[in-house]
């Protein structure tokens, strides 16, 4: 309890002030915000705090990893560093292949923070789909969006790059939205793999996220997969695996 | 004319960029830089497309300097090394450092809290004309830069040359 308490005491909202009698709840203490001009907190996820601000004169996003105190420090350090390195590596890989992803400005391997290009005035595909559905607009534009997404993911998988956390909030639309210029973000869980299994799972994660977040989008996802299959040179085995993974899934026990 | 910027992550640390064209004493400057009798990083402007490229290099160099993990011996040599897309130090100096036949030079100075840069002092030792940093794009050798940084044709479609360069600079040590 010693080291955790000492550090928690210094930061703000730590709860570990409670008497040593009860179980020590190692509260995940967020790191101090970076001193960037125009600083705004974008979101505080489980993995990292995301801020916007000016860095070296440019609009940037700073992702500061939240250290997990329940982990053994050596493991925490290694895992944190690996995720940061994977993210940086994947972003460069995307760029070299001509896949739109934020530019990396600076990687700090001490705090495992990464400073990236801020795609100013972008909106997530999630928000875009929601707003289109709410305003009851024609669904044809959603299908074209699905095609663009399928194409983007096909190109990413053809580079043997697995995103690892595909959701509609991890794909951005550059302004103006109508151009459907997509940018992939958040490569913290990404890795390199040529296996159809890994690509299939990547798509499965997206499918689950899609259907649970956006009602009545089955047709959209179907279009996405169709374009994916048409764009990717190695799509056959991947789609096959996707079907198999769907059958596996969670809560799919065939025991009555 | 000189560009000054405060590094956000290192409060108090200021960067000054000076650009000189119509340079006549490149050899003398290079010697002074090597001896350490003149402060600053002396960079070949043909390899620089934008001041941001320098700021990214300086930010990284200062960071490594503060944590004692520089790959080169001095902060100024580390700035030059940070510009390179690969991890070969002597190659970085050859490509980004000043050579005897250069006709322009970009001088980068880093100062700590309070200390100001004596621009006149520097300028007096440079036999050339100080020009605005806006001249950088004109002095840049785009073809050479693309070749050195190995920019792919697909990449050029999704961003600027500066984007590609900066991405390589910041991720080269993870590969």
Coordinates of C-alpha atoms in Angstrom, one line a residue:
Chain A
X1 CA 0.0 0.0 0.0
X2 CA 3.0 2.3 0.6
X3 CA 4.0 3.5 -2.8
X4 CA 0.5 3.7 -4.2
X5 CA -0.7 5.8 -1.3
X6 CA 2.3 8.2 -1.5
X7 CA 1.7 8.9 -5.1
X8 CA -2.0 9.1 -4.9
X9 CA -1.7 11.6 -2.1
X10 CA 0.0 14.0 -4.4
X11 CA -2.5 14.0 -7.2
X12 CA -6.1 15.3 -7.0
X13 CA -9.0 12.9 -7.0
X14 CA -7.3 10.0 -5.4
X15 CA -9.5 7.9 -3.2
X16 CA -6.8 6.0 -1.5
X17 CA -6.7 8.4 1.4
X18 CA -9.0 6.0 3.3
X19 CA -7.6 4.3 6.3
X20 CA -5.4 1.3 5.7
X21 CA -7.9 -0.9 7.3
X22 CA -10.0 -1.5 4.2
X23 CA -8.8 -3.1 0.9
X24 CA -6.5 -0.8 -1.0
X25 CA -8.3 0.3 -4.1
X26 CA -5.5 1.4 -6.3
X27 CA -7.3 4.3 -8.1
X28 CA -6.1 4.9 -11.6
X29 CA -4.6 8.3 -11.2
X30 CA -4.6 10.4 -14.4
X31 CA -1.2 11.9 -15.4
X32 CA -0.9 15.7 -15.1
X33 CA -2.0 17.5 -18.3
X34 CA 0.7 18.7 -20.7
X35 CA 1.3 22.4 -20.6
X36 CA 0.1 23.1 -24.1
X37 CA -1.6 26.4 -25.0
X38 CA -5.3 26.2 -25.7
X39 CA -5.4 22.9 -23.7
X40 CA -8.8 21.1 -23.7
X41 CA -9.5 17.6 -22.4
X42 CA -11.1 15.6 -25.2
X43 CA -11.8 12.5 -23.3
X44 CA -10.6 10.4 -20.5
X45 CA -10.8 6.7 -21.5
X46 CA -9.6 3.7 -19.6
X47 CA -6.3 3.6 -21.4
X48 CA -5.4 7.3 -21.8
X49 CA -6.3 10.9 -21.3
X50 CA -6.7 12.6 -24.6
X51 CA -6.1 16.4 -24.8
X52 CA -6.1 19.0 -27.6
X53 CA -3.7 21.9 -27.7
X54 CA -1.1 23.7 -29.7
X55 CA 2.2 21.9 -29.9
X56 CA 5.1 23.6 -31.7
X57 CA 2.6 25.9 -33.3
X58 CA 0.3 23.2 -34.6
X59 CA -3.0 21.9 -33.6
X60 CA -2.2 18.6 -31.8
X61 CA -3.6 15.8 -29.8
X62 CA -1.7 14.6 -26.8
X63 CA -2.5 11.0 -25.6
X64 CA -1.2 10.4 -22.1
X65 CA -1.4 6.9 -20.9
X66 CA -3.1 6.3 -17.6
X67 CA -0.8 4.1 -15.5
X68 CA -2.7 1.1 -14.1
X69 CA -1.6 0.8 -10.5
X70 CA -3.0 -2.6 -10.0
X71 CA -0.4 -4.0 -12.4
X72 CA 3.0 -4.9 -11.3
X73 CA 5.2 -1.9 -12.1
X74 CA 7.6 -3.8 -14.4
X75 CA 4.7 -5.2 -16.3
X76 CA 2.9 -1.9 -16.5
X77 CA 6.0 -0.2 -17.9
X78 CA 6.6 -2.8 -20.5
X79 CA 3.0 -3.0 -21.6
X80 CA 2.7 0.8 -21.7
X81 CA 5.8 1.1 -23.8
X82 CA 4.8 -1.6 -26.1
X83 CA 1.4 -0.1 -26.8
X84 CA 3.0 3.3 -27.4
X85 CA 5.5 1.8 -29.7
X86 CA 2.9 -0.2 -31.6
X87 CA 0.8 2.9 -32.1
X88 CA 3.7 4.9 -33.4
X89 CA 4.9 2.1 -35.7
X90 CA 1.4 1.5 -37.1
X91 CA 0.8 5.2 -37.8
X92 CA 4.0 5.3 -39.8
X93 CA 3.1 2.1 -41.6
X94 CA -0.3 3.6 -42.5
X95 CA 1.3 6.7 -43.8
X96 CA 3.8 4.9 -45.9
X97 CA 1.0 2.9 -47.5
X98 CA -1.0 6.0 -48.2
X99 CA -3.6 5.2 -45.6
X100 CA -4.9 8.3 -43.9
X101 CA -3.9 8.4 -40.2
X102 CA -2.6 11.3 -38.0
X103 CA 1.0 12.4 -38.3
X104 CA 3.1 11.6 -35.3
X105 CA 4.8 14.7 -33.9
X106 CA 6.6 13.4 -30.8
X107 CA 6.8 10.2 -28.8
X108 CA 7.8 10.3 -25.2
X109 CA 9.0 6.9 -24.0
X110 CA 9.4 8.1 -20.4
X111 CA 5.7 8.8 -19.8
X112 CA 4.6 6.7 -22.8
X113 CA 2.7 9.7 -24.3
X114 CA 2.3 10.4 -27.9
X115 CA 1.7 13.8 -29.6
X116 CA -0.1 13.6 -32.9
X117 CA -1.7 15.7 -35.6
X118 CA -5.2 17.0 -34.6
X119 CA -7.6 16.6 -37.5
X120 CA -9.3 19.9 -36.8
X121 CA -13.1 20.1 -37.1
X122 CA -13.3 16.4 -37.9
X123 CA -16.2 14.3 -36.6
X124 CA -16.3 10.7 -35.9
X125 CA -18.1 8.3 -38.2
X126 CA -20.2 7.4 -35.2
X127 CA -21.5 11.0 -34.8
X128 CA -22.0 11.3 -38.5
X129 CA -24.1 8.2 -38.7
X130 CA -26.1 9.3 -35.7
X131 CA -26.8 12.7 -37.0
X132 CA -27.8 11.4 -40.4
X133 CA -30.1 8.8 -38.9
X134 CA -31.7 11.4 -36.6
X135 CA -32.4 13.9 -39.4
X136 CA -33.9 11.0 -41.3
X137 CA -31.7 11.7 -44.4
X138 CA -31.6 9.3 -47.3
X139 CA -29.7 6.2 -46.6
X140 CA -27.8 6.2 -49.9
X141 CA -25.1 8.5 -48.4
X142 CA -24.7 6.0 -45.6
X143 CA -24.1 3.3 -48.2
X144 CA -21.4 5.3 -49.9
X145 CA -19.8 5.9 -46.5
X146 CA -19.9 2.1 -46.0
X147 CA -18.1 1.6 -49.3
X148 CA -15.4 4.1 -48.4
X149 CA -15.0 2.3 -45.1
X150 CA -14.7 -1.1 -46.7
X151 CA -12.1 0.2 -49.1
X152 CA -10.1 1.8 -46.3
X153 CA -10.1 -1.3 -44.2
X154 CA -9.2 -3.5 -47.2
X155 CA -6.1 -1.4 -47.9
X156 CA -5.1 -1.5 -44.2
X157 CA -5.4 -5.2 -44.0
X158 CA -3.6 -5.6 -47.3
X159 CA -0.7 -4.0 -45.5
X160 CA -1.1 -6.7 -42.8
X161 CA -2.0 -4.1 -40.3
X162 CA -4.6 -5.1 -37.7
X163 CA -6.2 -2.1 -36.0
X164 CA -7.3 -4.0 -32.9
X165 CA -10.1 -1.7 -31.8
X166 CA -12.2 -0.9 -34.8
X167 CA -15.3 1.1 -33.9
X168 CA -17.1 3.9 -35.6
X169 CA -15.6 6.4 -33.1
X170 CA -12.1 5.4 -34.2
X171 CA -12.7 6.6 -37.8
X172 CA -12.8 10.3 -38.4
X173 CA -14.3 12.3 -41.3
X174 CA -12.1 15.3 -42.4
X175 CA -14.0 18.5 -43.1
X176 CA -16.0 19.0 -45.3
X177 CA -17.9 15.9 -44.2
X178 CA -19.6 15.4 -47.6
X179 CA -16.2 14.5 -49.1
X180 CA -16.2 11.3 -47.0
X181 CA -12.4 11.7 -46.5
X182 CA -11.8 9.1 -43.8
X183 CA -8.9 9.0 -41.2
X184 CA -8.1 6.1 -39.0
X185 CA -7.2 6.8 -35.4
X186 CA -6.3 5.1 -32.2
X187 CA -3.8 2.4 -33.0
X188 CA -2.9 1.6 -29.4
X189 CA -4.0 -2.0 -29.8
X190 CA -2.7 -2.6 -33.3
X191 CA -0.3 -5.2 -34.5
X192 CA 1.1 -6.6 -37.7
X193 CA -0.3 -9.9 -38.9
X194 CA -1.0 -11.6 -42.2
X195 CA -3.3 -14.2 -40.8
X196 CA -6.9 -14.2 -42.1
X197 CA -8.0 -15.0 -38.5
X198 CA -6.7 -11.7 -37.2
X199 CA -8.2 -9.8 -40.0
X200 CA -11.5 -11.6 -39.6
X201 CA -11.5 -10.8 -35.9
X202 CA -10.7 -7.2 -36.7
X203 CA -13.8 -7.0 -38.9
X204 CA -15.9 -8.9 -36.4
X205 CA -15.0 -6.3 -33.7
X206 CA -16.2 -3.6 -36.0
X207 CA -19.4 -5.5 -36.9
X208 CA -20.3 -5.9 -33.3
X209 CA -19.5 -2.3 -32.5
X210 CA -21.4 -1.1 -35.5
X211 CA -24.6 -3.1 -34.9
X212 CA -24.7 -2.4 -31.2
X213 CA -24.1 1.4 -31.6
X214 CA -26.1 2.0 -34.7
X215 CA -29.6 0.4 -35.1
X216 CA -30.8 -0.7 -38.5
X217 CA -27.3 -0.7 -40.2
X218 CA -27.2 -4.3 -41.3
X219 CA -27.4 -3.2 -44.9
X220 CA -24.6 -0.7 -44.3
X221 CA -22.3 -3.3 -42.9
X222 CA -23.1 -5.7 -45.7
X223 CA -22.1 -3.0 -48.2
X224 CA -18.9 -2.4 -46.3
X225 CA -18.0 -6.1 -46.5
X226 CA -18.8 -6.2 -50.2
X227 CA -16.5 -3.3 -51.0
X228 CA -13.9 -4.8 -48.7
X229 CA -14.0 -8.1 -50.6
X230 CA -13.8 -6.3 -53.9
X231 CA -10.9 -4.1 -52.8
X232 CA -8.7 -6.5 -50.9
X233 CA -6.6 -8.9 -52.8
X234 CA -6.6 -11.4 -49.9
X235 CA -10.2 -11.1 -48.8
X236 CA -11.4 -14.6 -49.6
X237 CA -10.0 -16.3 -46.6
X238 CA -10.7 -13.3 -44.4
X239 CA -14.4 -13.3 -45.1
X240 CA -14.5 -17.0 -44.6
X241 CA -12.8 -16.6 -41.2
X242 CA -15.3 -13.8 -40.3
X243 CA -18.2 -16.2 -40.9
X244 CA -16.5 -18.7 -38.7
X245 CA -15.8 -16.2 -35.9
X246 CA -19.4 -15.1 -36.0
X247 CA -20.4 -18.6 -35.4
X248 CA -18.0 -18.8 -32.5
X249 CA -18.8 -15.4 -31.0
X250 CA -19.7 -14.8 -27.4
X251 CA -22.9 -16.2 -25.8
X252 CA -23.4 -18.6 -28.6
X253 CA -23.4 -21.7 -26.7
X254 CA -25.5 -24.3 -28.4
X255 CA -26.2 -26.0 -25.1
X256 CA -29.9 -25.6 -24.4
Chain B
X1 CA 13.2 38.0 -39.3
X2 CA 14.5 35.4 -36.9
X3 CA 11.9 32.9 -35.7
X4 CA 11.6 32.3 -32.0
X5 CA 9.5 29.7 -30.3
X6 CA 9.1 28.5 -26.8
X7 CA 9.0 24.7 -26.4
X8 CA 5.7 24.0 -24.7
X9 CA 6.8 20.9 -23.0
X10 CA 10.0 22.5 -21.6
X11 CA 9.0 25.8 -20.2
X12 CA 11.7 28.4 -20.3
X13 CA 13.4 26.7 -23.2
X14 CA 13.5 28.9 -26.3
X15 CA 14.4 28.1 -29.8
X16 CA 15.7 30.7 -32.3
X17 CA 16.1 30.1 -36.0
X18 CA 18.2 32.3 -38.2
X19 CA 18.5 31.9 -42.0
X20 CA 21.4 33.2 -44.1
X21 CA 21.6 33.3 -47.9
X22 CA 24.5 34.2 -50.2
X23 CA 26.9 32.6 -47.8
X24 CA 30.6 33.0 -48.4
X25 CA 32.3 31.6 -45.4
X26 CA 30.6 28.2 -45.0
X27 CA 34.0 26.5 -44.4
X28 CA 34.9 28.8 -41.6
X29 CA 31.5 28.4 -40.0
X30 CA 31.8 24.7 -40.2
X31 CA 35.2 24.8 -38.5
X32 CA 33.9 27.0 -35.8
X33 CA 30.9 24.7 -35.2
X34 CA 33.1 21.6 -35.0
X35 CA 35.5 23.4 -32.6
X36 CA 32.6 24.5 -30.5
X37 CA 33.8 28.1 -30.7
X38 CA 30.4 29.2 -32.1
X39 CA 27.2 28.1 -30.5
X40 CA 24.4 26.6 -32.5
X41 CA 23.3 23.9 -34.9
X42 CA 24.4 24.7 -38.4
X43 CA 22.0 23.1 -40.8
X44 CA 21.9 22.9 -44.6
X45 CA 18.6 24.6 -45.5
X46 CA 18.3 22.6 -48.7
X47 CA 17.0 19.7 -46.6
X48 CA 14.5 21.8 -44.7
X49 CA 11.0 22.4 -45.9
X50 CA 9.5 24.3 -43.0
X51 CA 10.5 25.6 -39.6
X52 CA 8.2 23.0 -38.0
X53 CA 10.6 20.3 -39.2
X54 CA 13.3 22.0 -37.1
X55 CA 11.1 22.5 -34.1
X56 CA 10.2 18.8 -34.0
X57 CA 13.9 17.9 -34.1
X58 CA 14.7 20.4 -31.4
X59 CA 11.9 19.2 -29.2
X60 CA 13.1 15.6 -29.4
X61 CA 16.7 16.6 -28.9
X62 CA 15.9 18.6 -25.8
X63 CA 13.7 15.8 -24.4
X64 CA 16.5 13.3 -24.8
X65 CA 19.0 15.7 -23.4
X66 CA 16.9 16.2 -20.3
X67 CA 16.6 12.5 -19.7
X68 CA 20.3 11.8 -20.5
X69 CA 19.5 9.6 -23.5
X70 CA 21.0 11.5 -26.4
X71 CA 22.7 9.4 -29.1
X72 CA 25.2 12.2 -29.9
X73 CA 27.5 14.2 -27.6
X74 CA 25.9 17.6 -27.6
X75 CA 22.4 19.1 -27.9
X76 CA 23.2 20.8 -31.2
X77 CA 24.6 17.6 -32.8
X78 CA 21.5 15.8 -31.5
X79 CA 19.3 18.3 -33.3
X80 CA 21.0 17.5 -36.5
X81 CA 20.8 13.8 -35.8
X82 CA 17.1 14.1 -35.1
X83 CA 16.4 15.4 -38.5
X84 CA 17.7 12.3 -40.1
X85 CA 15.2 9.5 -41.0
X86 CA 17.8 6.8 -40.0
X87 CA 20.0 6.1 -37.1
X88 CA 23.4 6.6 -38.7
X89 CA 25.0 9.6 -37.0
X90 CA 27.8 10.4 -39.4
X91 CA 25.3 10.2 -42.3
X92 CA 23.1 12.7 -40.6
X93 CA 25.9 15.2 -40.3
X94 CA 26.8 14.7 -44.0
X95 CA 23.3 15.2 -45.2
X96 CA 22.0 17.8 -42.8
X97 CA 25.0 19.6 -41.5
X98 CA 26.7 22.4 -43.2
X99 CA 29.4 21.6 -45.8
X100 CA 32.2 23.9 -47.1
X101 CA 30.5 24.6 -50.4
X102 CA 27.1 25.6 -49.1
X103 CA 25.7 29.0 -50.0
X104 CA 23.1 29.2 -47.3
X105 CA 22.9 28.1 -43.7
X106 CA 20.2 27.7 -41.1
X107 CA 21.4 28.3 -37.6
X108 CA 19.4 27.0 -34.6
X109 CA 20.0 28.2 -31.1
X110 CA 18.5 26.8 -27.9
X111 CA 18.4 28.9 -24.8
X112 CA 17.4 28.3 -21.3
X113 CA 15.3 30.5 -18.9
X114 CA 16.1 34.1 -19.2
X115 CA 19.1 33.9 -21.5
X116 CA 18.6 35.9 -24.7
X117 CA 20.2 35.2 -28.0
X118 CA 22.6 37.8 -29.3
X119 CA 21.6 37.8 -33.0
X120 CA 23.9 40.6 -33.9
X121 CA 26.9 38.6 -32.5
X122 CA 26.0 35.6 -34.6
X123 CA 25.2 37.6 -37.7
X124 CA 28.6 39.4 -37.5
X125 CA 30.4 36.1 -37.9
X126 CA 28.4 35.0 -40.8
X127 CA 29.4 36.4 -44.2
X128 CA 26.1 36.3 -45.8
X129 CA 22.7 38.0 -45.8
X130 CA 20.1 37.3 -43.1
X131 CA 16.8 36.5 -44.7
X132 CA 13.3 35.6 -43.5
X133 CA 12.5 31.9 -42.7
X134 CA 9.8 32.4 -45.4
X135 CA 12.6 31.8 -47.9
X136 CA 13.0 28.2 -46.8
X137 CA 10.7 26.6 -49.4
X138 CA 12.7 28.4 -52.1
X139 CA 16.0 27.0 -50.8
X140 CA 14.7 23.5 -50.3
X141 CA 15.8 20.8 -52.7
X142 CA 12.5 18.8 -52.8
X143 CA 13.8 16.0 -55.1
X144 CA 16.7 15.4 -52.8
X145 CA 14.5 15.5 -49.7
X146 CA 12.0 13.0 -51.2
X147 CA 14.8 10.7 -52.0
X148 CA 16.5 10.9 -48.7
X149 CA 13.4 10.4 -46.7
X150 CA 12.2 7.7 -49.1
X151 CA 8.7 9.2 -49.5
X152 CA 6.4 6.8 -51.3
X153 CA 4.0 8.0 -54.1
X154 CA 1.0 6.8 -52.1
X155 CA 2.1 9.0 -49.2
X156 CA 2.2 12.1 -51.2
X157 CA -1.5 11.8 -51.8
X158 CA -2.5 11.8 -48.2
X159 CA -0.4 14.6 -46.9
X160 CA 2.3 17.2 -47.4
X161 CA 6.0 16.5 -47.7
X162 CA 6.4 18.0 -44.2
X163 CA 3.9 15.5 -42.8
X164 CA 5.9 12.6 -44.2
X165 CA 9.2 14.0 -42.9
X166 CA 8.0 14.7 -39.4
X167 CA 6.4 11.3 -39.1
X168 CA 9.7 9.6 -39.9
X169 CA 11.7 11.8 -37.6
X170 CA 9.4 11.1 -34.7
X171 CA 9.1 7.3 -35.1
X172 CA 12.6 6.3 -36.3
X173 CA 13.7 5.0 -32.9
X174 CA 10.7 2.7 -32.6
X175 CA 11.5 0.7 -35.7

